[in-house]
Amino acid sequence: MPGEKQAEGAIVESFNESTENEEKEVELEEKGDHSIFSVKSLLWHGGSVYDAWFSFASNQVAQVLLTLPYSFSQMGMLSGIILQIFYGVLGSWTAYLISVLYIEYRSRKEKENFSFKNHVIQWFEVLDGLLGPYWKAIGLAFNCTFLLFGSVIQLIACASNIYYINDKLDKRTWTYIFGACCATTVFIPSFHNYRIWSFLGLAMTTYTAWYLTIASLVHGQTEGVTHQGPTKLVLYFTGATNILYTFGGHAVTVEIMHAMWKPQKFKSIYLLATLYVFTLTIPSATSVYWAFGDQLLDHSNAFSLLPHSAWRDAAVILMLIHQFITFGFACTPLYFVWEKVVGMHDTKSICLRAVCRLPVVIPIWFLAIIFPFFGPINSAVGSLLVSFTVYIIPALAHMFTYKSASARKNAAEKPPFFLPSWTAVYALNTFTIIWVLVIGFGLGGWASLANFIKQVDTFGLFAKCYQCPPSPSSVHY
């Protein structure tokens, strides 16, 4: 026992010392010019616990605020509220597992005197270091594909939203325009540099959520409103997988942790961010669904049913800016992967790295034009990609990492206080895997793909203006 405690203490001490040294290096670099330091620190160079909280809370809600009422119309209000809470808690658990595996990996590497000064650790590297190359390949494939389509969804949302302010251009044209705008995220080096953006992003989604809530209540229920959901299993599980997607924003957990000065303090950050997100998603989704009911089945974007006003225009503009930020959040890990592939990850020049990153944006742009199905694409991504990327794989990886008695004995992080035994941890991981595999991937995959195929049959690929009202010239009398 004394030897075990000494070894454990040495790991934690080494890890703490390494992160403190990194923090001191940054401070020394910035002390050169005090006036520049204060502005740069405020706007550009974040790494505190608060920065991580803002990053997760801001990144988690984004455009999904606008599709949750659509999900409520598919599955009913009670199921919508219950599943938001359920997947929020389940997502917080798997985010915690990812953070434990990150700390385990980093502790082991730093015992080998490996320096991460010019290297950003990513999820697939954690899997490689702890479990080997096959796990690395699986993690890389799922994570990159999910982040790719996560970026696609942000572009689609930009085009969908701006159309409600200016419908002189169709949604496809707006996708071209916002693709070029979002490509400027190649100039943001890492998650350290999202400090002010994360703060502003959360302020923007908070405004939008409460605008949706208040505007719906002021508008009142439409004449003859009905709330029949759920009416079909396919609709029920499509809505459920959109909620699964909503609370699956922790695909960037490792990169955000690596940007923290003291990543060992991460443990409860995602849960605290999720609790705040509940104050945005539950009131807004219930209010919009209460006001418009089953009309939402044909209107996946909540903005489309609310009357035009300066308040709505402000919400649309703020969401556009926030989607630019979220695009950067989803794309930055992809930028890192591509930099490592082409050997540019250690380059200090921002301009050279930006040029290197540009090819990543092109397939995202193209896919957003092919599949402009705002709403249904969220559910498809949730069931096929989020289910594995941020629920099943982390739970399995945690179980395999600590399957031996020696691994559990020397673990850098012991089971949490609310699950004090390894048996309880394994039981919860097993439940997570089975639930998400059967409900999220199985039934959710069937439902979301059926709905997605229906959108393709109805609107076609490369749809010029998805769910746009018919123009006067196309109406025949």
Coordinates of C-alpha atoms in Angstrom, one line a residue:
M1 CA 0.0 0.0 0.0
P2 CA 2.7 2.6 0.8
G3 CA 4.5 1.8 -2.5
E4 CA 1.2 2.2 -4.4
K5 CA 0.5 5.6 -2.8
Q6 CA 4.0 6.7 -3.5
A7 CA 3.7 5.7 -7.2
E8 CA 0.4 7.4 -7.5
G9 CA 1.7 10.5 -5.9
A10 CA 4.6 10.6 -8.2
I11 CA 2.4 10.4 -11.3
V12 CA 0.1 13.3 -10.0
E13 CA 3.1 15.4 -8.9
S14 CA 4.8 14.9 -12.3
F15 CA 1.6 15.8 -14.2
N16 CA 1.0 18.9 -12.0
E17 CA 4.6 20.0 -12.4
S18 CA 4.4 19.7 -16.1
T19 CA 1.2 21.8 -16.5
E20 CA 2.5 24.4 -14.1
N21 CA 5.7 24.7 -16.1
E22 CA 3.7 25.3 -19.3
E23 CA 1.6 28.0 -17.5
K24 CA 4.8 29.7 -16.3
E25 CA 6.3 29.6 -19.8
V26 CA 3.3 31.4 -21.2
E27 CA 3.4 34.0 -18.4
L28 CA 7.1 34.7 -19.0
E29 CA 6.4 35.1 -22.8
E30 CA 3.6 37.6 -22.1
K31 CA 5.3 39.7 -19.4
G32 CA 7.5 41.3 -22.1
D33 CA 5.0 44.0 -22.8
H34 CA 2.5 44.7 -20.0
S35 CA -0.1 46.6 -22.0
I36 CA -0.1 44.0 -24.8
F37 CA -0.3 41.3 -22.2
S38 CA -3.5 42.5 -20.6
V39 CA -5.3 42.7 -23.9
K40 CA -3.9 39.5 -25.3
S41 CA -4.7 37.6 -22.1
L42 CA -8.3 39.0 -22.1
L43 CA -9.2 38.3 -25.7
W44 CA -6.9 35.7 -27.1
H45 CA -5.0 33.4 -24.7
G46 CA -7.3 31.4 -22.4
G47 CA -6.7 28.2 -20.5
S48 CA -8.5 28.5 -17.2
V49 CA -11.3 26.4 -15.8
Y50 CA -13.7 29.2 -16.7
D51 CA -12.5 29.2 -20.3
A52 CA -13.1 25.5 -20.6
W53 CA -16.6 25.9 -19.1
F54 CA -17.5 28.7 -21.6
S55 CA -16.1 26.6 -24.5
F56 CA -18.2 23.6 -23.6
A57 CA -21.4 25.5 -22.8
S58 CA -21.0 27.6 -26.0
N59 CA -20.2 24.7 -28.2
Q60 CA -22.9 22.4 -27.0
V61 CA -26.0 24.3 -28.0
A62 CA -25.4 26.2 -31.3
Q63 CA -27.9 25.7 -34.0
V64 CA -29.5 22.7 -32.3
L65 CA -31.6 25.3 -30.3
L66 CA -33.5 25.8 -33.4
T67 CA -34.2 22.1 -34.1
L68 CA -35.2 21.0 -30.6
P69 CA -38.8 22.2 -31.0
Y70 CA -38.9 20.2 -34.2
S71 CA -37.8 17.1 -32.2
F72 CA -40.5 17.8 -29.6
S73 CA -43.1 17.8 -32.3
Q74 CA -41.9 14.4 -33.3
M75 CA -41.8 12.8 -29.9
G76 CA -44.0 14.8 -27.6
M77 CA -43.1 17.3 -24.9
L78 CA -42.7 14.9 -21.9
S79 CA -40.3 12.5 -23.8
G80 CA -38.4 15.5 -25.1
I81 CA -37.8 16.9 -21.6
I82 CA -36.9 13.5 -20.1
L83 CA -34.5 12.6 -22.9
Q84 CA -32.8 16.0 -22.7
I85 CA -32.0 15.4 -19.0
F86 CA -31.1 11.7 -19.6
Y87 CA -28.7 12.3 -22.5
G88 CA -27.3 15.4 -20.8
V89 CA -26.3 13.3 -17.7
L90 CA -25.1 10.4 -19.9
G91 CA -23.0 12.7 -22.0
S92 CA -21.4 14.2 -18.9
W93 CA -20.5 10.7 -17.8
T94 CA -18.7 9.8 -21.1
A95 CA -17.0 13.3 -21.2
Y96 CA -15.7 12.4 -17.7
L97 CA -14.4 9.1 -19.0
I98 CA -12.6 10.8 -21.9
S99 CA -11.0 13.2 -19.4
V100 CA -9.8 10.3 -17.2
L101 CA -8.2 8.6 -20.2
Y102 CA -6.5 11.8 -21.3
I103 CA -5.0 12.2 -17.8
E104 CA -3.9 8.6 -17.8
Y105 CA -2.3 8.9 -21.2
R106 CA -0.5 12.2 -20.4
S107 CA 0.7 10.9 -17.1
R108 CA 2.3 7.9 -18.7
K109 CA 3.9 9.9 -21.5
E110 CA 5.3 12.5 -19.1
K111 CA 6.8 9.7 -17.0
E112 CA 8.8 9.0 -20.2
N113 CA 9.9 12.7 -20.3
F114 CA 7.8 13.3 -23.4
S115 CA 7.2 17.0 -24.0
F116 CA 3.9 18.4 -25.4
K117 CA 5.1 22.0 -25.7
N118 CA 4.4 22.2 -29.5
H119 CA 2.0 19.3 -29.8
V120 CA -1.7 19.2 -29.2
I121 CA -2.9 15.8 -27.9
Q122 CA -5.9 14.4 -29.6
W123 CA -8.4 11.6 -28.9
F124 CA -7.0 9.2 -31.4
E125 CA -3.5 9.6 -29.9
V126 CA -4.9 8.8 -26.4
L127 CA -6.5 5.6 -27.8
D128 CA -3.2 4.7 -29.5
G129 CA -1.1 5.3 -26.4
L130 CA -3.4 3.3 -24.1
L131 CA -4.8 0.6 -26.3
G132 CA -2.9 0.4 -29.6
P133 CA -3.1 1.2 -33.3
Y134 CA -6.5 -0.5 -34.0
W135 CA -8.2 1.6 -31.4
K136 CA -6.4 4.7 -32.9
A137 CA -7.8 3.9 -36.4
I138 CA -11.3 3.4 -35.1
G139 CA -11.2 6.6 -33.0
L140 CA -9.7 8.6 -35.8
A141 CA -12.3 7.5 -38.4
F142 CA -15.3 8.1 -36.2
N143 CA -14.1 11.4 -34.6
C144 CA -13.0 13.0 -37.9
T145 CA -16.2 11.9 -39.7
F146 CA -18.3 13.3 -36.9
L147 CA -16.4 16.6 -36.8
L148 CA -16.6 16.9 -40.6
F149 CA -20.4 16.5 -40.6
G150 CA -20.6 18.7 -37.5
S151 CA -19.0 21.5 -39.5
V152 CA -21.3 20.7 -42.4
I153 CA -24.3 21.2 -40.2
Q154 CA -23.1 24.6 -39.1
L155 CA -22.8 25.8 -42.7
I156 CA -26.3 24.4 -43.5
A157 CA -27.6 26.3 -40.4
C158 CA -26.0 29.5 -41.5
A159 CA -27.8 29.4 -44.9
S160 CA -31.1 28.3 -43.2
N161 CA -31.0 31.2 -40.7
I162 CA -29.9 34.1 -43.0
Y163 CA -32.7 33.2 -45.4
Y164 CA -35.3 34.5 -42.8
I165 CA -33.7 37.9 -43.0
N166 CA -32.9 38.1 -46.7
D167 CA -34.7 35.7 -49.0
K168 CA -33.5 37.4 -52.2
L169 CA -30.8 34.7 -52.4
D170 CA -31.6 31.0 -52.1
K171 CA -30.1 28.9 -49.4
R172 CA -27.6 27.2 -51.6
T173 CA -26.1 30.6 -52.6
W174 CA -26.0 31.6 -48.9
T175 CA -24.1 28.3 -48.3
Y176 CA -21.5 29.4 -50.9
I177 CA -21.1 32.7 -49.1
F178 CA -20.9 31.4 -45.6
G179 CA -18.5 28.6 -46.6
A180 CA -16.0 31.3 -47.6
C181 CA -16.6 33.2 -44.4
C182 CA -16.1 30.2 -42.2
A183 CA -12.9 29.3 -44.0
T184 CA -11.3 32.2 -42.1
T185 CA -11.3 30.0 -39.0
V186 CA -8.0 28.5 -40.4
F187 CA -6.3 31.6 -38.8
I188 CA -7.3 30.6 -35.2
P189 CA -4.3 28.6 -34.0
S190 CA -5.9 26.5 -31.2
F191 CA -8.5 26.3 -28.5
H192 CA -6.4 28.6 -26.3
N193 CA -7.4 31.4 -28.7
Y194 CA -11.2 31.0 -28.4
R195 CA -11.4 32.8 -25.1
I196 CA -13.5 35.9 -26.2
W197 CA -15.3 33.9 -28.9
S198 CA -16.5 31.3 -26.3
F199 CA -17.8 34.0 -24.0
L200 CA -19.6 35.9 -26.9
G201 CA -20.9 32.6 -28.3
L202 CA -22.6 31.7 -25.0
A203 CA -24.1 35.2 -24.7
M204 CA -25.5 34.9 -28.2
T205 CA -27.1 31.5 -27.6
T206 CA -28.5 32.7 -24.3
Y207 CA -30.2 35.6 -26.0
T208 CA -31.6 33.4 -28.8
A209 CA -32.9 30.8 -26.4
W210 CA -34.7 33.4 -24.3
Y211 CA -36.0 35.2 -27.4
L212 CA -37.5 31.9 -28.6
T213 CA -39.1 31.4 -25.2
I214 CA -40.5 34.9 -24.7
A215 CA -41.6 35.4 -28.3
S216 CA -43.5 32.1 -28.3
L217 CA -45.3 32.9 -25.1
V218 CA -46.1 36.4 -26.3
H219 CA -47.3 35.0 -29.6
G220 CA -49.5 32.5 -27.8
Q221 CA -50.9 29.3 -29.3
T222 CA -51.9 29.4 -33.0
E223 CA -55.5 28.8 -33.8
G224 CA -56.4 25.2 -33.8
V225 CA -53.0 24.1 -32.6
T226 CA -52.5 20.3 -32.0
H227 CA -49.9 18.4 -30.0
Q228 CA -50.3 14.8 -31.2
G229 CA -46.7 13.6 -31.0
P230 CA -45.6 11.0 -31.0
T231 CA -47.6 9.5 -33.8
K232 CA -45.1 7.3 -35.5
L233 CA -42.1 5.3 -34.2
V234 CA -39.9 6.6 -37.1
L235 CA -40.6 10.2 -36.0
Y236 CA -40.1 9.4 -32.3
F237 CA -36.6 7.9 -32.7
T238 CA -35.6 10.6 -35.2
G239 CA -36.4 13.2 -32.6
A240 CA -34.6 11.2 -29.9
T241 CA -31.4 11.0 -31.9
N242 CA -31.4 14.7 -32.5
I243 CA -31.3 15.1 -28.7
L244 CA -28.6 12.4 -28.6
Y245 CA -26.7 14.7 -31.0
T246 CA -27.4 17.8 -28.9
F247 CA -25.5 16.4 -25.9
G248 CA -22.8 14.8 -27.9
G249 CA -20.6 17.9 -28.2
H250 CA -17.7 16.4 -26.3
A251 CA -15.9 15.2 -29.4
V252 CA -13.4 18.0 -28.7
T253 CA -13.0 17.2 -25.0
V254 CA -9.3 16.2 -25.4
E255 CA -8.3 19.3 -27.4
I256 CA -10.1 21.6 -24.9
M257 CA -8.5 19.8 -21.9
H258 CA -5.1 20.2 -23.6
A259 CA -5.7 23.9 -23.8
M260 CA -6.2 24.1 -20.1
W261 CA -3.4 25.2 -17.8
K262 CA -4.5 22.5 -15.3
P263 CA -6.5 19.8 -17.2
Q264 CA -6.8 17.7 -14.0
K265 CA -9.4 20.2 -12.9
F266 CA -11.7 19.4 -15.8
K267 CA -13.7 16.5 -14.2
S268 CA -17.0 18.3 -13.5
I269 CA -16.8 21.1 -16.1
Y270 CA -18.9 19.3 -18.7
L271 CA -21.6 18.5 -16.3
L272 CA -21.8 22.1 -15.0
A273 CA -21.9 23.3 -18.6
T274 CA -24.7 20.9 -19.3
L275 CA -26.7 22.1 -16.4
Y276 CA -26.6 25.7 -17.8
V277 CA -27.5 24.4 -21.2
F278 CA -30.7 22.9 -19.7
T279 CA -31.8 26.4 -18.8
L280 CA -31.6 27.3 -22.5
T281 CA -32.9 24.2 -24.3
I282 CA -35.8 23.1 -22.1
P283 CA -37.7 26.4 -21.8
S284 CA -37.2 27.4 -25.5
A285 CA -38.2 24.0 -26.9
T286 CA -41.2 23.6 -24.7
S287 CA -42.4 27.2 -25.4
V288 CA -42.1 27.0 -29.1
Y289 CA -43.8 23.5 -29.2
W290 CA -46.6 24.8 -27.0
A291 CA -47.2 27.7 -29.3
F292 CA -47.0 26.0 -32.7
G293 CA -47.5 22.3 -32.0
D294 CA -47.6 19.9 -35.0
Q295 CA -46.8 22.7 -37.4
L296 CA -43.2 22.2 -36.5
L297 CA -43.2 18.8 -38.2
D298 CA -42.8 20.7 -41.5
H299 CA -40.6 23.5 -40.1
S300 CA -37.4 22.2 -38.7
N301 CA -36.1 25.7 -38.0
A302 CA -38.0 27.4 -35.2
F303 CA -37.3 30.9 -36.7
S304 CA -39.6 30.0 -39.7
L305 CA -42.7 30.1 -37.6
L306 CA -42.0 33.2 -35.4
P307 CA -43.2 36.6 -36.8
H308 CA -40.7 38.9 -38.4
S309 CA -39.4 41.5 -35.9
A310 CA -36.2 43.3 -35.0
W311 CA -35.9 40.9 -32.0
R312 CA -36.0 37.9 -34.4
D313 CA -33.5 39.6 -36.8
A314 CA -31.1 40.1 -33.9
A315 CA -31.4 36.5 -32.8
V316 CA -30.7 35.3 -36.4
I317 CA -27.6 37.5 -36.7
L318 CA -26.3 36.4 -33.3
M319 CA -26.8 32.8 -34.3
L320 CA -25.0 33.3 -37.5
I321 CA -22.0 34.7 -35.6
H322 CA -22.2 31.8 -33.1
Q323 CA -22.3 29.2 -35.9
F324 CA -19.1 30.7 -37.3
I325 CA -17.6 30.1 -33.8
T326 CA -19.0 26.6 -33.6
F327 CA -17.7 25.8 -37.1
G328 CA -14.2 26.7 -35.8
F329 CA -14.7 24.5 -32.7
A330 CA -15.6 21.5 -34.9
C331 CA -13.0 22.2 -37.5
T332 CA -10.0 22.9 -35.3
P333 CA -9.3 19.2 -34.4
L334 CA -9.6 18.4 -38.1
Y335 CA -7.0 21.1 -38.8
F336 CA -4.7 19.5 -36.2
V337 CA -5.1 16.1 -37.8
W338 CA -4.3 17.5 -41.3
E339 CA -1.3 19.4 -40.0
K340 CA 0.1 16.2 -38.5
V341 CA -0.5 14.3 -41.8
V342 CA 1.4 16.9 -43.9
G343 CA 4.1 17.6 -41.2
M344 CA 3.1 21.2 -40.4
H345 CA 1.8 20.8 -36.9
D346 CA 5.0 22.2 -35.2
T347 CA 5.1 25.2 -37.5
K348 CA 4.9 28.5 -35.6
S349 CA 3.8 30.6 -38.5
I350 CA 0.0 31.2 -38.4
C351 CA -0.1 32.1 -42.1
L352 CA 1.7 28.9 -43.2
R353 CA -0.6 26.8 -41.0
A354 CA -3.7 28.6 -42.4
V355 CA -2.7 27.8 -46.0
C356 CA -2.0 24.2 -45.0
R357 CA -5.5 24.0 -43.4
L358 CA -7.6 25.3 -46.3
P359 CA -8.0 21.9 -48.0
V360 CA -10.0 20.7 -45.0
V361 CA -12.8 23.3 -45.6
I362 CA -13.4 22.2 -49.2
P363 CA -15.2 18.9 -48.6
I364 CA -17.2 20.5 -45.8
W365 CA -18.4 23.1 -48.2
F366 CA -19.3 20.5 -50.9
L367 CA -21.2 18.3 -48.5
A368 CA -23.2 21.2 -47.2
I369 CA -24.4 21.9 -50.7
I370 CA -25.2 18.2 -51.4
F371 CA -27.2 17.6 -48.2
P372 CA -28.9 20.9 -47.2
F373 CA -31.4 19.1 -44.9
F374 CA -31.4 21.2 -41.8
G375 CA -32.8 19.1 -38.9
P376 CA -32.9 15.6 -40.4
I377 CA -29.1 15.6 -41.0
N378 CA -28.6 16.2 -37.2
S379 CA -30.5 13.0 -36.4
A380 CA -28.6 11.0 -39.0
V381 CA -25.2 12.3 -37.6
G382 CA -26.4 11.7 -34.1
S383 CA -27.4 8.0 -34.6
L384 CA -24.5 6.9 -36.9
L385 CA -21.6 8.9 -35.6
V386 CA -22.2 10.6 -32.2
S387 CA -23.5 7.3 -30.8
F388 CA -20.0 5.7 -31.3
T389 CA -17.7 8.7 -31.2
V390 CA -18.7 10.1 -27.8
Y391 CA -20.7 7.4 -26.1
I392 CA -19.8 3.8 -27.0
I393 CA -16.0 4.2 -27.8
P394 CA -15.1 6.1 -24.7
A395 CA -17.0 3.7 -22.4
L396 CA -15.4 0.7 -24.1
A397 CA -11.9 2.3 -24.1
H398 CA -12.2 3.0 -20.4
M399 CA -13.2 -0.6 -19.7
F400 CA -10.3 -2.1 -21.7
T401 CA -7.8 0.4 -20.3
Y402 CA -8.5 -0.7 -16.7
K403 CA -9.4 -4.3 -17.3
S404 CA -6.3 -5.6 -15.5
A405 CA -5.9 -5.4 -11.7
S406 CA -2.5 -3.7 -12.1
A407 CA -4.0 -1.0 -14.4
R408 CA -6.7 -0.3 -11.8
K409 CA -4.2 -0.3 -9.0
N410 CA -1.9 2.2 -10.7
A411 CA -4.6 4.3 -12.3
A412 CA -3.9 8.1 -12.4
E413 CA -7.5 8.7 -11.6
K414 CA -9.5 6.5 -9.2
P415 CA -13.3 6.0 -9.5
P416 CA -15.4 9.1 -8.7
F417 CA -16.8 9.6 -5.2
F418 CA -20.4 8.9 -6.4
L419 CA -19.3 5.5 -7.9
P420 CA -16.6 4.4 -5.4
S421 CA -16.0 0.9 -6.8
W422 CA -14.7 -0.3 -10.2
T423 CA -17.6 -2.7 -10.4
A424 CA -20.1 0.2 -10.3
V425 CA -18.1 2.1 -13.0
Y426 CA -18.1 -1.0 -15.2
A427 CA -21.8 -1.5 -14.7
L428 CA -22.6 2.1 -15.8
N429 CA -20.3 1.8 -18.8
T430 CA -22.0 -1.4 -19.8
F431 CA -25.4 0.2 -19.5
T432 CA -24.2 3.2 -21.6
I433 CA -22.9 0.9 -24.4
I434 CA -26.0 -1.3 -24.6
W435 CA -28.5 1.7 -24.4
V436 CA -26.8 3.8 -27.1
L437 CA -26.1 0.8 -29.3
V438 CA -29.7 -0.4 -29.3
I439 CA -31.7 2.8 -28.9
G440 CA -29.3 5.4 -30.4
F441 CA -27.6 3.5 -33.2
G442 CA -30.1 0.7 -33.8
L443 CA -33.6 2.3 -33.6
G444 CA -32.3 5.8 -34.0
G445 CA -30.2 4.8 -37.1
W446 CA -33.3 3.2 -38.7
A447 CA -35.5 6.1 -38.0
S448 CA -33.1 8.9 -38.9
L449 CA -32.0 7.2 -42.2
A450 CA -35.6 6.6 -43.2
N451 CA -36.4 10.3 -42.6
F452 CA -33.2 11.4 -44.3
I453 CA -34.0 9.3 -47.4
K454 CA -37.5 10.8 -47.4
Q455 CA -35.9 14.3 -47.6
V456 CA -33.7 13.2 -50.5
D457 CA -36.8 11.8 -52.3
T458 CA -38.8 15.0 -51.7
F459 CA -36.3 17.7 -52.3
G460 CA -33.4 15.9 -54.1
L461 CA -29.7 16.3 -53.6
F462 CA -28.2 19.7 -54.1
A463 CA -31.6 21.2 -53.2
K464 CA -31.6 24.9 -54.1
C465 CA -33.8 26.0 -51.2
Y466 CA -34.7 23.4 -48.7
Q467 CA -38.1 23.9 -47.0
C468 CA -38.5 27.4 -48.6
P469 CA -42.0 28.6 -49.2
P470 CA -43.0 28.6 -52.9
S471 CA -42.3 31.8 -54.7
P472 CA -45.3 33.7 -56.2
S473 CA -44.1 32.8 -59.7
S474 CA -44.3 29.1 -59.0
V475 CA -47.8 29.2 -57.6
H476 CA -50.5 28.2 -60.2
Y477 CA -54.1 29.3 -60.0

